[in-house]
Amino acid sequence: MATTSPQQFTSPPNYSFPHDRLTRVMRDPSKIPIVLIACGSFSPVTYLHLRMFEMAKDYVRQNTDFEIVGGYLSPVSDQYKKAGLLSASHRVHMCTIAADEISSPWLMVDPWEAFQSYQRTAVVLDHFEHELNVVLGGVQTEDGEHRNVQVKLLAGSDLIMTMSEPGVWSAKDLEHILGRYGCFIIERAGTDVDQATDSLAHWRSNIHIISQLIQNDVSSTKVRLFLRRGLSVRYLLPSPVVDYIDQNGLYIDEATAAEKGKEREQQQQLANDSKKEAAEREQQQLANDSKKEAYP
């Protein structure tokens, strides 16, 4: 696999690529070493985000000739401008304490994408390929044989649905992500993955669909809604992340413009209903008074 020139990358100040949990010596020389990359907002990171890596590990072990040597959470840049997107510093910290809390021997957090201008997913994957194979020199077998690491995108089925929609992703990026790298997709309830992959048939051999044997529809969006309503999110997120959110008062006032508009409409409707009820009571009172005057 060809590598990308280092001149094409910019890095945040004081950046260093995390590789402390990367397996540098393969267990099985007959396998192909891969690293899983989950790109996303992680605002906040949930147990489902973490479970994706474990589901992928089971799938890889049972259905492929790959060997996972590492996994990374790569939070998106603040410049992505997505609704509910907390600052990169908060999101990277929550991902870090989540990975530490579960004591994963192979999951890490890379802040490269988060602390700079917005980078396309294709460029992010190029960054990982460069760091793993050019800077670190890949991995090796127990006999000392050098192996390049293949980079694979890990995501929910909502991503593959957008990839199947015309005009959402450029043809160049689709070829780069699905053709050059490939992906592992976790099925989610309510998405027609088969229909999506039909339109991506050119890369079907490089798209691995992983079924959720235990359905989990926890999402960052739902968690933020719970927090705004003052509801508990404990056991939906790692406990240190819940504590961090509480300590810093995060997401309490993070309602989107649409959500705030809907709340204003509901409040206005309640006010209008109250006025209507008051007017009806007043009219009824006038009618009663008129009857009393007519029949003293």
mmCIF file of C-alpha atoms in Angstrom:
data_model
loop_
_atom_site.group_PDB
_atom_site.id
_atom_site.type_symbol
_atom_site.label_atom_id
_atom_site.label_comp_id
_atom_site.label_asym_id
_atom_site.label_seq_id
_atom_site.Cartn_x
_atom_site.Cartn_y
_atom_site.Cartn_z
ATOM 1 C CA MET A 1 0.000 0.000 0.000
ATOM 2 C CA ALA A 2 1.439 3.384 -0.978
ATOM 3 C CA THR A 3 2.015 5.984 1.708
ATOM 4 C CA THR A 4 1.248 9.688 1.726
ATOM 5 C CA SER A 5 3.925 12.341 1.747
ATOM 6 C CA PRO A 6 4.414 13.949 5.167
ATOM 7 C CA GLN A 7 4.359 17.412 3.532
ATOM 8 C CA GLN A 8 0.600 16.986 3.064
ATOM 9 C CA PHE A 9 -0.110 17.006 6.803
ATOM 10 C CA THR A 10 -0.325 19.774 9.361
ATOM 11 C CA SER A 11 -0.328 18.945 13.056
ATOM 12 C CA PRO A 12 -1.545 20.840 16.136
ATOM 13 C CA PRO A 13 1.110 22.431 18.382
ATOM 14 C CA ASN A 14 2.964 19.948 20.607
ATOM 15 C CA TYR A 15 1.252 17.030 18.902
ATOM 16 C CA SER A 16 2.603 13.507 19.222
ATOM 17 C CA PHE A 17 0.941 10.422 17.792
ATOM 18 C CA PRO A 18 -0.320 8.099 20.565
ATOM 19 C CA HIS A 19 0.911 4.528 20.188
ATOM 20 C CA ASP A 20 1.416 3.293 23.754
ATOM 21 C CA ARG A 21 -1.288 0.624 23.327
ATOM 22 C CA LEU A 22 -0.375 -0.347 19.791
ATOM 23 C CA THR A 23 0.668 -3.981 19.453
ATOM 24 C CA ARG A 24 4.068 -3.853 17.727
ATOM 25 C CA VAL A 25 4.604 -7.622 17.473
ATOM 26 C CA MET A 26 1.870 -9.711 15.857
ATOM 27 C CA ARG A 27 0.551 -12.833 17.541
ATOM 28 C CA ASP A 28 -0.232 -14.671 14.287
ATOM 29 C CA PRO A 29 2.090 -14.136 11.282
ATOM 30 C CA SER A 30 -0.532 -15.609 8.930
ATOM 31 C CA LYS A 31 -2.856 -12.658 9.604
ATOM 32 C CA ILE A 32 -2.996 -9.139 8.128
ATOM 33 C CA PRO A 33 -2.470 -6.389 10.769
ATOM 34 C CA ILE A 34 -5.163 -3.702 10.906
ATOM 35 C CA VAL A 35 -6.009 -0.661 13.009
ATOM 36 C CA LEU A 36 -9.612 0.488 13.502
ATOM 37 C CA ILE A 37 -10.361 4.235 13.326
ATOM 38 C CA ALA A 38 -13.646 5.674 14.622
ATOM 39 C CA CYS A 39 -14.124 9.278 13.511
ATOM 40 C CA GLY A 40 -16.970 11.270 15.028
ATOM 41 C CA SER A 41 -18.188 14.047 17.272
ATOM 42 C CA PHE A 42 -18.196 11.992 20.496
ATOM 43 C CA SER A 43 -20.216 14.741 22.154
ATOM 44 C CA PRO A 44 -20.276 12.956 24.499
ATOM 45 C CA VAL A 45 -18.672 9.555 24.008
ATOM 46 C CA THR A 46 -21.077 6.741 24.954
ATOM 47 C CA TYR A 47 -20.785 3.055 25.783
ATOM 48 C CA LEU A 48 -22.009 2.270 22.258
ATOM 49 C CA HIS A 49 -18.994 4.074 20.803
ATOM 50 C CA LEU A 50 -16.769 1.845 22.915
ATOM 51 C CA ARG A 51 -18.803 -1.295 22.220
ATOM 52 C CA MET A 52 -18.250 -0.803 18.489
ATOM 53 C CA PHE A 53 -14.613 -1.752 18.929
ATOM 54 C CA GLU A 54 -15.464 -4.924 20.837
ATOM 55 C CA MET A 55 -18.096 -5.964 18.276
ATOM 56 C CA ALA A 56 -15.567 -5.376 15.510
ATOM 57 C CA LYS A 57 -12.969 -7.428 17.397
ATOM 58 C CA ASP A 58 -15.356 -10.400 17.607
ATOM 59 C CA TYR A 59 -16.247 -10.069 13.927
ATOM 60 C CA VAL A 60 -12.600 -9.833 12.852
ATOM 61 C CA ARG A 61 -11.621 -12.884 14.864
ATOM 62 C CA GLN A 62 -14.475 -15.037 13.554
ATOM 63 C CA ASN A 63 -14.830 -13.904 9.943
ATOM 64 C CA THR A 64 -11.580 -12.482 8.557
ATOM 65 C CA ASP A 65 -7.850 -13.013 8.107
ATOM 66 C CA PHE A 66 -7.098 -9.764 9.955
ATOM 67 C CA GLU A 67 -5.442 -9.202 13.313
ATOM 68 C CA ILE A 68 -6.300 -5.997 15.183
ATOM 69 C CA VAL A 69 -3.175 -4.302 16.529
ATOM 70 C CA GLY A 70 -4.836 -1.091 17.734
ATOM 71 C CA GLY A 71 -7.926 1.101 17.758
ATOM 72 C CA TYR A 72 -8.411 4.869 17.837
ATOM 73 C CA LEU A 73 -11.141 7.380 18.642
ATOM 74 C CA SER A 74 -10.588 10.471 16.494
ATOM 75 C CA PRO A 75 -12.843 13.365 17.615
ATOM 76 C CA VAL A 76 -13.756 15.833 14.871
ATOM 77 C CA SER A 77 -12.549 19.437 14.758
ATOM 78 C CA ASP A 78 -14.562 22.247 16.360
ATOM 79 C CA GLN A 79 -14.826 23.733 12.869
ATOM 80 C CA TYR A 80 -17.162 20.920 11.856
ATOM 81 C CA LYS A 81 -19.885 23.188 13.345
ATOM 82 C CA LYS A 82 -22.317 20.398 14.166
ATOM 83 C CA ALA A 83 -25.252 21.064 16.507
ATOM 84 C CA GLY A 84 -24.433 20.035 20.074
ATOM 85 C CA LEU A 85 -20.685 19.927 19.367
ATOM 86 C CA LEU A 86 -18.812 20.697 22.566
ATOM 87 C CA SER A 87 -15.278 22.140 22.445
ATOM 88 C CA ALA A 88 -12.526 19.781 21.323
ATOM 89 C CA SER A 89 -10.742 20.012 24.666
ATOM 90 C CA HIS A 90 -13.796 18.652 26.499
ATOM 91 C CA ARG A 91 -14.501 15.953 23.907
ATOM 92 C CA VAL A 92 -10.921 14.698 23.723
ATOM 93 C CA HIS A 93 -10.714 14.599 27.517
ATOM 94 C CA MET A 94 -13.979 12.638 27.802
ATOM 95 C CA CYS A 95 -12.778 10.132 25.191
ATOM 96 C CA THR A 96 -9.481 9.765 27.035
ATOM 97 C CA ILE A 97 -11.012 9.084 30.435
ATOM 98 C CA ALA A 98 -13.521 6.712 28.808
ATOM 99 C CA ALA A 99 -10.738 4.668 27.206
ATOM 100 C CA ASP A 100 -8.837 4.657 30.490
ATOM 101 C CA GLU A 101 -11.931 3.680 32.498
ATOM 102 C CA ILE A 102 -12.587 0.530 30.478
ATOM 103 C CA SER A 103 -8.886 -0.390 30.751
ATOM 104 C CA SER A 104 -8.718 -1.361 27.088
ATOM 105 C CA PRO A 105 -5.289 -2.724 26.157
ATOM 106 C CA TRP A 106 -5.605 -1.501 22.559
ATOM 107 C CA LEU A 107 -7.951 1.539 22.396
ATOM 108 C CA MET A 108 -6.411 5.025 22.191
ATOM 109 C CA VAL A 109 -7.495 8.617 21.482
ATOM 110 C CA ASP A 110 -5.787 10.634 18.764
ATOM 111 C CA PRO A 111 -6.278 14.430 19.096
ATOM 112 C CA TRP A 112 -4.757 15.234 15.688
ATOM 113 C CA GLU A 113 -8.098 15.820 13.954
ATOM 114 C CA ALA A 114 -9.729 17.635 16.872
ATOM 115 C CA PHE A 115 -7.239 20.458 17.457
ATOM 116 C CA GLN A 116 -6.937 21.942 13.985
ATOM 117 C CA SER A 117 -9.017 22.980 10.976
ATOM 118 C CA TYR A 118 -11.636 20.579 9.686
ATOM 119 C CA GLN A 119 -10.118 17.570 7.911
ATOM 120 C CA ARG A 120 -12.003 15.273 5.563
ATOM 121 C CA THR A 121 -12.313 11.640 6.658
ATOM 122 C CA ALA A 122 -10.108 10.559 3.745
ATOM 123 C CA VAL A 123 -7.325 12.855 4.965
ATOM 124 C CA VAL A 124 -7.707 11.605 8.549
ATOM 125 C CA LEU A 125 -7.222 8.020 7.388
ATOM 126 C CA ASP A 126 -4.172 9.109 5.365
ATOM 127 C CA HIS A 127 -2.776 10.650 8.560
ATOM 128 C CA PHE A 128 -3.103 7.362 10.433
ATOM 129 C CA GLU A 129 -1.563 5.389 7.571
ATOM 130 C CA HIS A 130 1.384 7.786 7.510
ATOM 131 C CA GLU A 131 1.962 7.736 11.279
ATOM 132 C CA LEU A 132 1.647 3.960 11.542
ATOM 133 C CA ASN A 133 3.687 2.881 8.540
ATOM 134 C CA VAL A 134 6.023 5.753 7.699
ATOM 135 C CA VAL A 135 6.812 7.240 11.111
ATOM 136 C CA LEU A 136 6.539 4.089 13.254
ATOM 137 C CA GLY A 137 7.548 1.642 10.553
ATOM 138 C CA GLY A 138 4.516 -0.614 10.871
ATOM 139 C CA VAL A 139 4.612 -3.771 13.005
ATOM 140 C CA GLN A 140 6.523 -7.021 12.845
ATOM 141 C CA THR A 141 6.094 -10.734 13.373
ATOM 142 C CA GLU A 142 7.825 -12.662 16.145
ATOM 143 C CA ASP A 143 10.485 -13.591 13.574
ATOM 144 C CA GLY A 144 11.184 -9.904 12.907
ATOM 145 C CA GLU A 145 9.424 -9.702 9.537
ATOM 146 C CA HIS A 146 8.137 -6.180 8.810
ATOM 147 C CA ARG A 147 4.442 -5.704 8.066
ATOM 148 C CA ASN A 148 2.573 -2.564 7.023
ATOM 149 C CA VAL A 149 -0.624 -1.922 8.972
ATOM 150 C CA GLN A 150 -3.888 -1.572 7.078
ATOM 151 C CA VAL A 151 -6.141 1.275 8.239
ATOM 152 C CA LYS A 152 -9.878 0.557 8.490
ATOM 153 C CA LEU A 153 -12.712 2.978 9.248
ATOM 154 C CA LEU A 154 -15.123 1.894 12.001
ATOM 155 C CA ALA A 155 -18.574 3.521 12.020
ATOM 156 C CA GLY A 156 -22.307 3.104 12.531
ATOM 157 C CA SER A 157 -24.637 2.280 9.674
ATOM 158 C CA ASP A 158 -25.787 5.910 9.464
ATOM 159 C CA LEU A 159 -22.432 6.669 7.811
ATOM 160 C CA ILE A 160 -22.848 4.070 5.076
ATOM 161 C CA MET A 161 -26.366 5.416 4.495
ATOM 162 C CA THR A 162 -24.979 8.893 3.754
ATOM 163 C CA MET A 163 -22.304 7.386 1.509
ATOM 164 C CA SER A 164 -25.037 5.788 -0.592
ATOM 165 C CA GLU A 165 -26.830 9.105 -1.120
ATOM 166 C CA PRO A 166 -25.850 10.856 -4.368
ATOM 167 C CA GLY A 167 -23.954 14.103 -3.903
ATOM 168 C CA VAL A 168 -23.240 13.772 -0.170
ATOM 169 C CA TRP A 169 -19.713 12.364 -0.596
ATOM 170 C CA SER A 170 -17.411 13.050 -3.519
ATOM 171 C CA ALA A 171 -16.622 10.091 -5.782
ATOM 172 C CA LYS A 172 -12.929 10.681 -5.105
ATOM 173 C CA ASP A 173 -13.367 10.421 -1.332
ATOM 174 C CA LEU A 174 -15.571 7.327 -1.608
ATOM 175 C CA GLU A 175 -12.927 5.600 -3.701
ATOM 176 C CA HIS A 176 -10.239 6.661 -1.248
ATOM 177 C CA ILE A 177 -12.106 5.583 1.904
ATOM 178 C CA LEU A 178 -13.842 2.427 0.650
ATOM 179 C CA GLY A 179 -11.389 1.388 -2.041
ATOM 180 C CA ARG A 180 -8.019 2.208 -0.519
ATOM 181 C CA TYR A 181 -8.878 1.564 3.144
ATOM 182 C CA GLY A 182 -12.231 -0.173 3.683
ATOM 183 C CA CYS A 183 -14.583 -0.053 6.634
ATOM 184 C CA PHE A 184 -16.397 -1.978 9.346
ATOM 185 C CA ILE A 185 -20.008 -0.891 9.797
ATOM 186 C CA ILE A 186 -22.100 -1.562 12.905
ATOM 187 C CA GLU A 187 -25.763 -2.095 12.053
ATOM 188 C CA ARG A 188 -28.250 0.128 13.867
ATOM 189 C CA ALA A 189 -31.977 -0.356 14.241
ATOM 190 C CA GLY A 190 -34.077 1.361 11.585
ATOM 191 C CA THR A 191 -31.411 1.506 8.857
ATOM 192 C CA ASP A 192 -31.544 -0.482 5.622
ATOM 193 C CA VAL A 193 -27.883 -1.396 5.267
ATOM 194 C CA ASP A 194 -28.496 -3.837 2.415
ATOM 195 C CA GLN A 195 -30.035 -1.111 0.290
ATOM 196 C CA ALA A 196 -27.139 1.223 1.059
ATOM 197 C CA THR A 197 -24.482 -1.334 0.189
ATOM 198 C CA ASP A 198 -26.279 -2.159 -3.071
ATOM 199 C CA SER A 199 -25.454 1.325 -4.324
ATOM 200 C CA LEU A 200 -21.859 0.880 -3.138
ATOM 201 C CA ALA A 201 -21.465 -2.519 -4.812
ATOM 202 C CA HIS A 202 -18.179 -1.486 -6.431
ATOM 203 C CA TRP A 203 -16.542 -1.606 -2.972
ATOM 204 C CA ARG A 204 -18.698 -4.330 -1.399
ATOM 205 C CA SER A 205 -15.753 -6.643 -0.716
ATOM 206 C CA ASN A 206 -14.137 -3.895 1.368
ATOM 207 C CA ILE A 207 -17.268 -3.127 3.440
ATOM 208 C CA HIS A 208 -17.784 -5.393 6.447
ATOM 209 C CA ILE A 209 -21.271 -5.279 8.016
ATOM 210 C CA ILE A 210 -21.438 -6.217 11.700
ATOM 211 C CA SER A 211 -24.795 -7.133 13.217
ATOM 212 C CA GLN A 212 -25.659 -6.038 16.744
ATOM 213 C CA LEU A 213 -26.621 -9.213 18.565
ATOM 214 C CA ILE A 214 -27.884 -7.062 21.464
ATOM 215 C CA GLN A 215 -29.540 -3.929 20.138
ATOM 216 C CA ASN A 216 -28.248 -0.669 21.577
ATOM 217 C CA ASP A 217 -29.644 2.624 20.265
ATOM 218 C CA VAL A 218 -27.925 4.950 22.727
ATOM 219 C CA SER A 219 -26.729 8.060 20.910
ATOM 220 C CA SER A 220 -24.961 11.267 21.874
ATOM 221 C CA THR A 221 -28.031 13.199 20.697
ATOM 222 C CA LYS A 222 -30.304 11.326 23.119
ATOM 223 C CA VAL A 223 -27.805 11.746 25.940
ATOM 224 C CA ARG A 224 -27.694 15.510 25.397
ATOM 225 C CA LEU A 225 -31.508 15.625 25.434
ATOM 226 C CA PHE A 226 -31.570 13.726 28.732
ATOM 227 C CA LEU A 227 -29.056 16.131 30.244
ATOM 228 C CA ARG A 228 -31.026 19.209 29.173
ATOM 229 C CA ARG A 229 -34.130 17.734 30.786
ATOM 230 C CA GLY A 230 -32.291 17.003 34.009
ATOM 231 C CA LEU A 231 -32.484 13.222 33.571
ATOM 232 C CA SER A 232 -29.814 10.744 34.626
ATOM 233 C CA VAL A 233 -27.405 9.396 32.003
ATOM 234 C CA ARG A 234 -25.479 7.158 34.370
ATOM 235 C CA TYR A 235 -24.779 3.694 32.913
ATOM 236 C CA LEU A 236 -25.284 5.098 29.408
ATOM 237 C CA LEU A 237 -21.786 6.576 29.574
ATOM 238 C CA PRO A 238 -18.672 5.553 31.494
ATOM 239 C CA SER A 239 -18.957 6.852 35.069
ATOM 240 C CA PRO A 240 -15.902 9.174 34.837
ATOM 241 C CA VAL A 241 -17.495 10.830 31.787
ATOM 242 C CA VAL A 242 -20.787 11.330 33.665
ATOM 243 C CA ASP A 243 -18.863 12.828 36.595
ATOM 244 C CA TYR A 244 -16.893 15.114 34.271
ATOM 245 C CA ILE A 245 -20.101 16.374 32.639
ATOM 246 C CA ASP A 246 -21.653 17.049 36.062
ATOM 247 C CA GLN A 247 -18.561 18.794 37.417
ATOM 248 C CA ASN A 248 -18.317 21.099 34.405
ATOM 249 C CA GLY A 249 -22.049 21.680 33.861
ATOM 250 C CA LEU A 250 -21.852 20.532 30.252
ATOM 251 C CA TYR A 251 -24.742 20.326 27.770
ATOM 252 C CA ILE A 252 -27.253 22.019 30.089
ATOM 253 C CA ASP A 253 -27.765 24.944 27.694
ATOM 254 C CA GLU A 254 -26.773 23.182 24.497
ATOM 255 C CA ALA A 255 -30.207 23.027 22.836
ATOM 256 C CA THR A 256 -30.055 23.540 19.083
ATOM 257 C CA ALA A 257 -31.816 26.462 17.415
ATOM 258 C CA ALA A 258 -34.513 24.097 16.131
ATOM 259 C CA GLU A 259 -35.061 22.634 19.584
ATOM 260 C CA LYS A 260 -35.198 26.084 21.160
ATOM 261 C CA GLY A 261 -37.650 27.191 18.484
ATOM 262 C CA LYS A 262 -39.861 24.199 19.191
ATOM 263 C CA GLU A 263 -39.766 24.937 22.915
ATOM 264 C CA ARG A 264 -40.761 28.571 22.227
ATOM 265 C CA GLU A 265 -43.647 27.388 20.046
ATOM 266 C CA GLN A 266 -44.843 25.067 22.822
ATOM 267 C CA GLN A 267 -44.603 27.874 25.371
ATOM 268 C CA GLN A 268 -46.469 30.246 23.032
ATOM 269 C CA GLN A 269 -49.164 27.621 22.481
ATOM 270 C CA LEU A 270 -49.604 27.235 26.226
ATOM 271 C CA ALA A 271 -49.865 31.007 26.591
ATOM 272 C CA ASN A 272 -52.433 31.195 23.784
ATOM 273 C CA ASP A 273 -54.454 28.364 25.325
ATOM 274 C CA SER A 274 -54.434 30.164 28.677
ATOM 275 C CA LYS A 275 -55.636 33.397 27.043
ATOM 276 C CA LYS A 276 -58.366 31.510 25.183
ATOM 277 C CA GLU A 277 -59.559 29.831 28.368
ATOM 278 C CA ALA A 278 -59.587 33.173 30.187
ATOM 279 C CA ALA A 279 -61.609 34.792 27.376
ATOM 280 C CA GLU A 280 -64.096 31.920 27.386
ATOM 281 C CA ARG A 281 -64.515 32.227 31.169
ATOM 282 C CA GLU A 282 -65.082 35.953 30.825
ATOM 283 C CA GLN A 283 -67.720 35.439 28.124
ATOM 284 C CA GLN A 284 -69.460 32.824 30.252
ATOM 285 C CA GLN A 285 -69.454 35.181 33.216
ATOM 286 C CA LEU A 286 -70.987 37.966 31.074
ATOM 287 C CA ALA A 287 -73.670 35.567 29.856
ATOM 288 C CA ASN A 288 -74.525 34.548 33.421
ATOM 289 C CA ASP A 289 -74.718 38.190 34.498
ATOM 290 C CA SER A 290 -77.030 38.973 31.564
ATOM 291 C CA LYS A 291 -79.354 36.144 32.577
ATOM 292 C CA LYS A 292 -79.505 37.441 36.137
ATOM 293 C CA GLU A 293 -80.418 40.931 34.893
ATOM 294 C CA ALA A 294 -83.115 39.537 32.566
ATOM 295 C CA TYR A 295 -84.651 37.371 35.314
ATOM 296 C CA PRO A 296 -84.269 39.185 38.626
#
